[in-house]
mmCIF file with all atom_site columns, C-alpha atoms in Angstrom:
data_model
loop_
_atom_site.group_PDB
_atom_site.id
_atom_site.type_symbol
_atom_site.label_atom_id
_atom_site.label_alt_id
_atom_site.label_comp_id
_atom_site.label_asym_id
_atom_site.label_entity_id
_atom_site.label_seq_id
_atom_site.pdbx_PDB_ins_code
_atom_site.Cartn_x
_atom_site.Cartn_y
_atom_site.Cartn_z
_atom_site.occupancy
_atom_site.B_iso_or_equiv
_atom_site.pdbx_formal_charge
_atom_site.auth_seq_id
_atom_site.auth_comp_id
_atom_site.auth_asym_id
_atom_site.auth_atom_id
_atom_site.pdbx_PDB_model_num
ATOM 1   C CA . MET A 1 1   ? 53.952 115.801 54.554  1.00 62.00 ? 710 MET A CA 1
ATOM 2   C CA . ARG A 1 2   ? 52.377 114.088 57.302  1.00 69.00 ? 711 ARG A CA 1
ATOM 3   C CA . MET A 1 3   ? 54.527 111.119 59.127  1.00 65.00 ? 712 MET A CA 1
ATOM 4   C CA . THR A 1 4   ? 52.824 108.172 59.779  1.00 71.00 ? 713 THR A CA 1
ATOM 5   C CA . LYS A 1 5   ? 52.505 107.137 63.441  1.00 84.00 ? 714 LYS A CA 1
ATOM 6   C CA . TRP A 1 6   ? 54.513 103.490 63.434  1.00 84.00 ? 715 TRP A CA 1
ATOM 7   C CA . ASP A 1 7   ? 55.971 102.369 66.591  1.00 84.00 ? 716 ASP A CA 1
ATOM 8   C CA . ARG A 1 8   ? 59.626 103.154 66.760  1.00 88.00 ? 717 ARG A CA 1
ATOM 9   C CA . ILE A 1 9   ? 60.337 99.464  66.872  1.00 90.00 ? 718 ILE A CA 1
ATOM 10  C CA . TYR A 1 10  ? 58.411 98.779  63.415  1.00 91.00 ? 719 TYR A CA 1
ATOM 11  C CA . LEU A 1 11  ? 60.149 101.855 62.032  1.00 92.00 ? 720 LEU A CA 1
ATOM 12  C CA . PHE A 1 12  ? 63.544 100.322 62.750  1.00 93.00 ? 721 PHE A CA 1
ATOM 13  C CA . LEU A 1 13  ? 62.936 97.163  61.749  1.00 94.00 ? 722 LEU A CA 1
ATOM 14  C CA . PHE A 1 14  ? 61.332 98.774  58.209  1.00 95.00 ? 723 PHE A CA 1
ATOM 15  C CA . VAL A 1 15  ? 64.217 100.959 57.642  1.00 95.00 ? 724 VAL A CA 1
ATOM 16  C CA . ALA A 1 16  ? 66.709 97.979  58.225  1.00 95.00 ? 725 ALA A CA 1
ATOM 17  C CA . THR A 1 17  ? 64.577 95.576  55.510  1.00 95.00 ? 726 THR A CA 1
ATOM 18  C CA . ILE A 1 18  ? 64.946 98.450  53.229  1.00 96.00 ? 727 ILE A CA 1
ATOM 19  C CA . LEU A 1 19  ? 68.888 99.022  54.119  1.00 95.00 ? 728 LEU A CA 1
ATOM 20  C CA . SER A 1 20  ? 69.301 94.950  53.792  1.00 95.00 ? 729 SER A CA 1
ATOM 21  C CA . VAL A 1 21  ? 67.331 94.942  50.319  1.00 96.00 ? 730 VAL A CA 1
ATOM 22  C CA . ALA A 1 22  ? 69.289 97.622  49.503  1.00 95.00 ? 731 ALA A CA 1
ATOM 23  C CA . GLY A 1 23  ? 72.988 95.913  50.146  1.00 93.00 ? 732 GLY A CA 1
ATOM 24  C CA . PHE A 1 24  ? 71.709 93.027  48.230  1.00 92.00 ? 733 PHE A CA 1
ATOM 25  C CA . MET A 1 25  ? 71.007 95.232  45.120  1.00 92.00 ? 734 MET A CA 1
ATOM 26  C CA . VAL A 1 26  ? 74.330 96.551  45.486  1.00 91.00 ? 735 VAL A CA 1
ATOM 27  C CA . LEU A 1 27  ? 76.058 93.512  45.433  1.00 88.00 ? 736 LEU A CA 1
ATOM 28  C CA . LEU A 1 28  ? 73.979 92.616  42.222  1.00 87.00 ? 737 LEU A CA 1
ATOM 29  C CA . VAL A 1 29  ? 75.175 95.398  40.287  1.00 87.00 ? 738 VAL A CA 1
ATOM 30  C CA . VAL A 1 30  ? 78.649 96.165  41.864  1.00 86.00 ? 739 VAL A CA 1
ATOM 31  C CA . PRO A 1 31  ? 81.119 94.005  40.428  1.00 85.00 ? 740 PRO A CA 1
ATOM 32  C CA . THR A 1 32  ? 82.807 92.234  43.462  1.00 79.00 ? 741 THR A CA 1
ATOM 33  C CA . LEU A 1 33  ? 84.074 88.886  42.355  1.00 77.00 ? 742 LEU A CA 1
ATOM 34  C CA . GLU A 1 34  ? 87.893 89.149  41.224  1.00 80.00 ? 743 GLU A CA 1
ATOM 35  C CA . VAL A 1 35  ? 88.977 86.507  38.574  1.00 81.00 ? 744 VAL A CA 1
ATOM 36  C CA . PHE A 1 36  ? 92.440 86.302  38.112  1.00 82.00 ? 745 PHE A CA 1
ATOM 37  C CA . ASP A 1 37  ? 93.329 84.218  34.510  1.00 81.00 ? 746 ASP A CA 1
ATOM 38  C CA . PHE A 1 38  ? 96.573 82.090  35.201  1.00 84.00 ? 747 PHE A CA 1
ATOM 39  C CA . GLU A 1 39  ? 97.654 82.244  31.485  1.00 84.00 ? 748 GLU A CA 1
ATOM 40  C CA . THR A 1 40  ? 97.389 85.864  31.072  1.00 85.00 ? 749 THR A CA 1
ATOM 41  C CA . GLY A 1 41  ? 98.111 86.713  34.694  1.00 81.00 ? 750 GLY A CA 1
ATOM 42  C CA . GLU A 1 42  ? 95.512 88.952  34.313  1.00 86.00 ? 751 GLU A CA 1
ATOM 43  C CA . SER A 1 43  ? 92.798 89.856  36.722  1.00 86.00 ? 752 SER A CA 1
ATOM 44  C CA . SER A 1 44  ? 89.144 91.102  35.986  1.00 84.00 ? 753 SER A CA 1
ATOM 45  C CA . TYR A 1 45  ? 86.220 91.815  38.203  1.00 85.00 ? 754 TYR A CA 1
ATOM 46  C CA . ARG A 1 46  ? 82.614 90.322  37.910  1.00 84.00 ? 755 ARG A CA 1
ATOM 47  C CA . THR A 1 47  ? 79.329 90.931  39.506  1.00 83.00 ? 756 THR A CA 1
ATOM 48  C CA . LEU A 1 48  ? 77.500 88.037  40.923  1.00 81.00 ? 757 LEU A CA 1
ATOM 49  C CA . LEU A 1 49  ? 74.955 87.683  38.352  1.00 81.00 ? 758 LEU A CA 1
ATOM 50  C CA . SER A 1 50  ? 77.331 87.605  35.586  1.00 81.00 ? 759 SER A CA 1
ATOM 51  C CA . ASP A 1 51  ? 79.712 84.780  37.173  1.00 79.00 ? 760 ASP A CA 1
ATOM 52  C CA . GLY A 1 52  ? 76.877 82.387  37.927  1.00 79.00 ? 761 GLY A CA 1
ATOM 53  C CA . GLN A 1 53  ? 77.169 82.384  41.695  1.00 78.00 ? 762 GLN A CA 1
ATOM 54  C CA . SER A 1 54  ? 73.574 81.029  42.962  1.00 82.00 ? 763 SER A CA 1
ATOM 55  C CA . GLY A 1 55  ? 74.986 79.536  45.888  1.00 86.00 ? 764 GLY A CA 1
ATOM 56  C CA . LEU A 1 56  ? 75.913 82.740  47.186  1.00 84.00 ? 765 LEU A CA 1
ATOM 57  C CA . LEU A 1 57  ? 72.943 84.849  46.038  1.00 86.00 ? 766 LEU A CA 1
ATOM 58  C CA . LEU A 1 58  ? 70.939 83.022  48.049  1.00 89.00 ? 767 LEU A CA 1
ATOM 59  C CA . LEU A 1 59  ? 73.154 83.144  51.070  1.00 90.00 ? 768 LEU A CA 1
ATOM 60  C CA . TYR A 1 60  ? 73.104 86.921  50.111  1.00 90.00 ? 769 TYR A CA 1
ATOM 61  C CA . LEU A 1 61  ? 69.221 86.414  50.568  1.00 93.00 ? 770 LEU A CA 1
ATOM 62  C CA . LEU A 1 62  ? 69.227 85.529  54.453  1.00 94.00 ? 771 LEU A CA 1
ATOM 63  C CA . PRO A 1 63  ? 69.280 89.278  56.189  1.00 94.00 ? 772 PRO A CA 1
ATOM 64  C CA . ILE A 1 64  ? 66.574 89.911  53.922  1.00 95.00 ? 773 ILE A CA 1
ATOM 65  C CA . PHE A 1 65  ? 64.722 87.215  55.291  1.00 96.00 ? 774 PHE A CA 1
ATOM 66  C CA . LEU A 1 66  ? 65.823 87.635  58.992  1.00 94.00 ? 775 LEU A CA 1
ATOM 67  C CA . ALA A 1 67  ? 64.983 91.426  58.730  1.00 94.00 ? 776 ALA A CA 1
ATOM 68  C CA . GLY A 1 68  ? 61.564 90.712  57.181  1.00 94.00 ? 777 GLY A CA 1
ATOM 69  C CA . SER A 1 69  ? 60.967 88.024  59.713  1.00 94.00 ? 778 SER A CA 1
ATOM 70  C CA . ALA A 1 70  ? 61.172 90.538  62.389  1.00 92.00 ? 779 ALA A CA 1
ATOM 71  C CA . LEU A 1 71  ? 59.612 93.104  60.494  1.00 92.00 ? 780 LEU A CA 1
ATOM 72  C CA . LEU A 1 72  ? 56.050 90.822  59.945  1.00 93.00 ? 781 LEU A CA 1
ATOM 73  C CA . ALA A 1 73  ? 56.661 89.452  63.797  1.00 91.00 ? 782 ALA A CA 1
ATOM 74  C CA . SER A 1 74  ? 56.201 93.323  65.071  1.00 90.00 ? 783 SER A CA 1
ATOM 75  C CA . PRO A 1 75  ? 52.821 94.911  65.191  1.00 88.00 ? 784 PRO A CA 1
ATOM 76  C CA . ARG A 1 76  ? 53.046 98.343  63.264  1.00 86.00 ? 785 ARG A CA 1
ATOM 77  C CA . TYR A 1 77  ? 51.041 100.533 65.340  1.00 87.00 ? 786 TYR A CA 1
ATOM 78  C CA . LYS A 1 78  ? 51.704 98.952  69.369  1.00 86.00 ? 787 LYS A CA 1
ATOM 79  C CA . GLU A 1 79  ? 54.766 97.940  71.471  1.00 85.00 ? 788 GLU A CA 1
ATOM 80  C CA . PRO A 1 80  ? 55.491 94.065  70.556  1.00 86.00 ? 789 PRO A CA 1
ATOM 81  C CA . ASP A 1 81  ? 54.495 91.571  72.737  1.00 88.00 ? 790 ASP A CA 1
ATOM 82  C CA . LYS A 1 82  ? 57.342 88.581  73.787  1.00 90.00 ? 791 LYS A CA 1
ATOM 83  C CA . ALA A 1 83  ? 57.214 86.531  70.872  1.00 91.00 ? 792 ALA A CA 1
ATOM 84  C CA . ALA A 1 84  ? 58.024 89.406  68.620  1.00 90.00 ? 793 ALA A CA 1
ATOM 85  C CA . LYS A 1 85  ? 60.502 90.220  70.760  1.00 91.00 ? 794 LYS A CA 1
ATOM 86  C CA . ILE A 1 86  ? 62.393 87.026  70.514  1.00 93.00 ? 795 ILE A CA 1
ATOM 87  C CA . ASN A 1 87  ? 62.231 87.478  66.869  1.00 93.00 ? 796 ASN A CA 1
ATOM 88  C CA . ILE A 1 88  ? 63.924 90.113  66.909  1.00 93.00 ? 797 ILE A CA 1
ATOM 89  C CA . TRP A 1 89  ? 66.568 88.976  69.256  1.00 93.00 ? 798 TRP A CA 1
ATOM 90  C CA . LEU A 1 90  ? 67.229 85.923  67.165  1.00 95.00 ? 799 LEU A CA 1
ATOM 91  C CA . SER A 1 91  ? 67.259 87.502  64.146  1.00 94.00 ? 800 SER A CA 1
ATOM 92  C CA . LEU A 1 92  ? 69.895 90.000  65.325  1.00 94.00 ? 801 LEU A CA 1
ATOM 93  C CA . ALA A 1 93  ? 72.122 87.034  66.961  1.00 96.00 ? 802 ALA A CA 1
ATOM 94  C CA . ALA A 1 94  ? 71.719 85.395  63.638  1.00 95.00 ? 803 ALA A CA 1
ATOM 95  C CA . LEU A 1 95  ? 72.670 88.372  61.961  1.00 94.00 ? 804 LEU A CA 1
ATOM 96  C CA . TYR A 1 96  ? 75.693 89.164  63.965  1.00 94.00 ? 805 TYR A CA 1
ATOM 97  C CA . LEU A 1 97  ? 76.323 85.800  63.144  1.00 94.00 ? 806 LEU A CA 1
ATOM 98  C CA . PHE A 1 98  ? 76.356 86.271  59.157  1.00 92.00 ? 807 PHE A CA 1
ATOM 99  C CA . ILE A 1 99  ? 78.279 89.411  59.378  1.00 92.00 ? 808 ILE A CA 1
ATOM 100 C CA . GLY A 1 100 ? 80.928 87.745  61.405  1.00 91.00 ? 809 GLY A CA 1
ATOM 101 C CA . LEU A 1 101 ? 81.343 85.111  59.012  1.00 90.00 ? 810 LEU A CA 1
ATOM 102 C CA . GLN A 1 102 ? 80.957 87.082  55.748  1.00 87.00 ? 811 GLN A CA 1
ATOM 103 C CA . ILE A 1 103 ? 82.804 90.319  56.706  1.00 84.00 ? 812 ILE A CA 1
ATOM 104 C CA . GLU A 1 104 ? 85.853 89.591  54.683  1.00 82.00 ? 813 GLU A CA 1
ATOM 105 C CA . TYR A 1 105 ? 83.679 89.356  51.145  1.00 80.00 ? 814 TYR A CA 1
ATOM 106 C CA . ALA A 1 106 ? 80.768 91.375  51.330  1.00 80.00 ? 815 ALA A CA 1
ATOM 107 C CA . GLY A 1 107 ? 79.587 90.986  55.063  1.00 77.00 ? 816 GLY A CA 1
ATOM 108 C CA . ILE A 1 108 ? 80.425 95.143  55.230  1.00 87.00 ? 817 ILE A CA 1
ATOM 109 C CA . VAL A 1 109 ? 77.402 95.662  53.244  1.00 90.00 ? 818 VAL A CA 1
ATOM 110 C CA . PHE A 1 110 ? 74.805 94.551  55.282  1.00 91.00 ? 819 PHE A CA 1
ATOM 111 C CA . VAL A 1 111 ? 76.171 96.833  58.701  1.00 92.00 ? 820 VAL A CA 1
ATOM 112 C CA . PRO A 1 112 ? 73.591 99.228  58.451  1.00 93.00 ? 821 PRO A CA 1
ATOM 113 C CA . THR A 1 113 ? 71.200 96.645  58.357  1.00 94.00 ? 822 THR A CA 1
ATOM 114 C CA . VAL A 1 114 ? 72.749 95.087  61.915  1.00 94.00 ? 823 VAL A CA 1
ATOM 115 C CA . VAL A 1 115 ? 72.699 98.962  63.127  1.00 95.00 ? 824 VAL A CA 1
ATOM 116 C CA . MET A 1 116 ? 69.105 98.940  62.448  1.00 94.00 ? 825 MET A CA 1
ATOM 117 C CA . MET A 1 117 ? 67.955 95.934  63.798  1.00 94.00 ? 826 MET A CA 1
ATOM 118 C CA . THR A 1 118 ? 70.197 96.676  66.815  1.00 95.00 ? 827 THR A CA 1
ATOM 119 C CA . ALA A 1 119 ? 68.399 100.136 67.672  1.00 93.00 ? 828 ALA A CA 1
ATOM 120 C CA . ALA A 1 120 ? 65.179 97.933  66.851  1.00 93.00 ? 829 ALA A CA 1
ATOM 121 C CA . ALA A 1 121 ? 66.186 95.515  69.832  1.00 92.00 ? 830 ALA A CA 1
ATOM 122 C CA . VAL A 1 122 ? 67.742 97.557  72.112  1.00 93.00 ? 831 VAL A CA 1
ATOM 123 C CA . ALA A 1 123 ? 64.075 99.826  72.022  1.00 90.00 ? 832 ALA A CA 1
ATOM 124 C CA . SER A 1 124 ? 62.150 96.732  72.655  1.00 90.00 ? 833 SER A CA 1
ATOM 125 C CA . MET A 1 125 ? 63.670 96.228  75.952  1.00 89.00 ? 834 MET A CA 1
ATOM 126 C CA . VAL A 1 126 ? 63.091 99.491  77.045  1.00 85.00 ? 835 VAL A CA 1
ATOM 127 C CA . SER A 1 127 ? 60.015 100.058 78.847  1.00 76.00 ? 836 SER A CA 1
ATOM 128 C CA . ARG A 1 128 ? 57.994 103.229 77.706  1.00 69.00 ? 837 ARG A CA 1
ATOM 129 C CA . LYS A 1 129 ? 54.606 102.731 80.223  1.00 66.00 ? 838 LYS A CA 1
ATOM 130 C CA . GLY A 1 130 ? 55.758 104.999 83.008  1.00 55.00 ? 839 GLY A CA 1
ATOM 131 C CA . ARG A 1 131 ? 57.171 108.189 81.036  1.00 50.00 ? 840 ARG A CA 1
ATOM 132 C CA . ARG A 1 132 ? 54.161 109.963 79.489  1.00 51.00 ? 841 ARG A CA 1
ATOM 133 C CA . GLY A 1 133 ? 56.494 113.499 79.858  1.00 51.00 ? 842 GLY A CA 1
ATOM 134 C CA . LEU A 1 134 ? 55.139 116.619 81.704  1.00 49.00 ? 843 LEU A CA 1
ATOM 135 C CA . VAL A 1 135 ? 51.608 116.517 79.833  1.00 51.00 ? 844 VAL A CA 1
ATOM 136 C CA . GLY A 1 136 ? 48.962 115.132 82.459  1.00 49.00 ? 845 GLY A CA 1
ATOM 137 C CA . SER A 1 137 ? 51.610 114.769 84.998  1.00 48.00 ? 846 SER A CA 1
ATOM 138 C CA . GLU A 1 138 ? 50.463 116.118 88.426  1.00 50.00 ? 847 GLU A CA 1
ATOM 139 C CA . ALA A 1 139 ? 53.750 116.577 90.517  1.00 52.00 ? 848 ALA A CA 1
ATOM 140 C CA . GLU A 1 140 ? 55.450 118.603 87.740  1.00 51.00 ? 849 GLU A CA 1
ATOM 141 C CA . SER A 1 141 ? 52.354 120.883 86.765  1.00 49.00 ? 850 SER A CA 1
ATOM 142 C CA . LYS A 1 142 ? 52.897 124.428 87.287  1.00 54.00 ? 851 LYS A CA 1
ATOM 143 C CA . SER A 1 143 ? 49.815 125.547 87.588  1.00 57.00 ? 852 SER A CA 1
ATOM 144 C CA . GLY A 1 144 ? 50.013 125.238 91.138  1.00 56.00 ? 853 GLY A CA 1
ATOM 145 C CA . ARG A 1 145 ? 47.336 122.623 91.653  1.00 60.00 ? 854 ARG A CA 1
ATOM 146 C CA . GLY A 1 146 ? 49.169 119.573 93.192  1.00 59.00 ? 855 GLY A CA 1
ATOM 147 C CA . GLY A 1 147 ? 52.177 117.984 93.813  1.00 59.00 ? 856 GLY A CA 1
ATOM 148 C CA . GLY A 1 148 ? 53.740 120.544 95.829  1.00 59.00 ? 857 GLY A CA 1
ATOM 149 C CA . LYS A 1 149 ? 54.590 121.221 99.103  1.00 62.00 ? 858 LYS A CA 1
ATOM 150 C CA . ARG A 1 150 ? 51.247 121.247 100.908 1.00 63.00 ? 859 ARG A CA 1
ATOM 151 C CA . ARG A 1 151 ? 51.109 123.891 103.678 1.00 65.00 ? 860 ARG A CA 1
ATOM 152 C CA . ARG A 1 152 ? 49.067 123.487 107.162 1.00 68.00 ? 861 ARG A CA 1
ATOM 153 C CA . ASN A 1 153 ? 45.904 124.694 107.991 1.00 71.00 ? 862 ASN A CA 1
ATOM 154 C CA . LYS A 1 154 ? 47.016 126.681 111.465 1.00 66.00 ? 863 LYS A CA 1
ATOM 155 C CA . GLY A 1 155 ? 44.295 128.201 111.829 1.00 59.00 ? 864 GLY A CA 1
#
């Protein structure tokens, strides 16, 4: 199987978007709303779709839009520019706020999205210009053609 050569930041954002869509689907399918009937004293659980909570459905689309906007702002094959990095950090701050406000009800479903967005934001701050590894580096070459102690010509 051939792996794509996506940038690591784009890969983190792609996984964050997929996880936010999966979290939204979980909220649509899994019964999370507790409905209590005062007359009979029974409680039952319903899904967001069956209860008709369109406001909550729109609210839970927010992580998808935030992760998707950061994904669309960053380039796929190269390091993101300054505007894309700002978009990633602002989306991350909004997601942290969302999780903080919604943690009691269903915010926990979107925690993997926030983890991947945090990884992308931190990766956008790490510079990759100076580190190329041992390949092509003269100072760490083991072939004896450079970087070592210079001998004086005493003769």
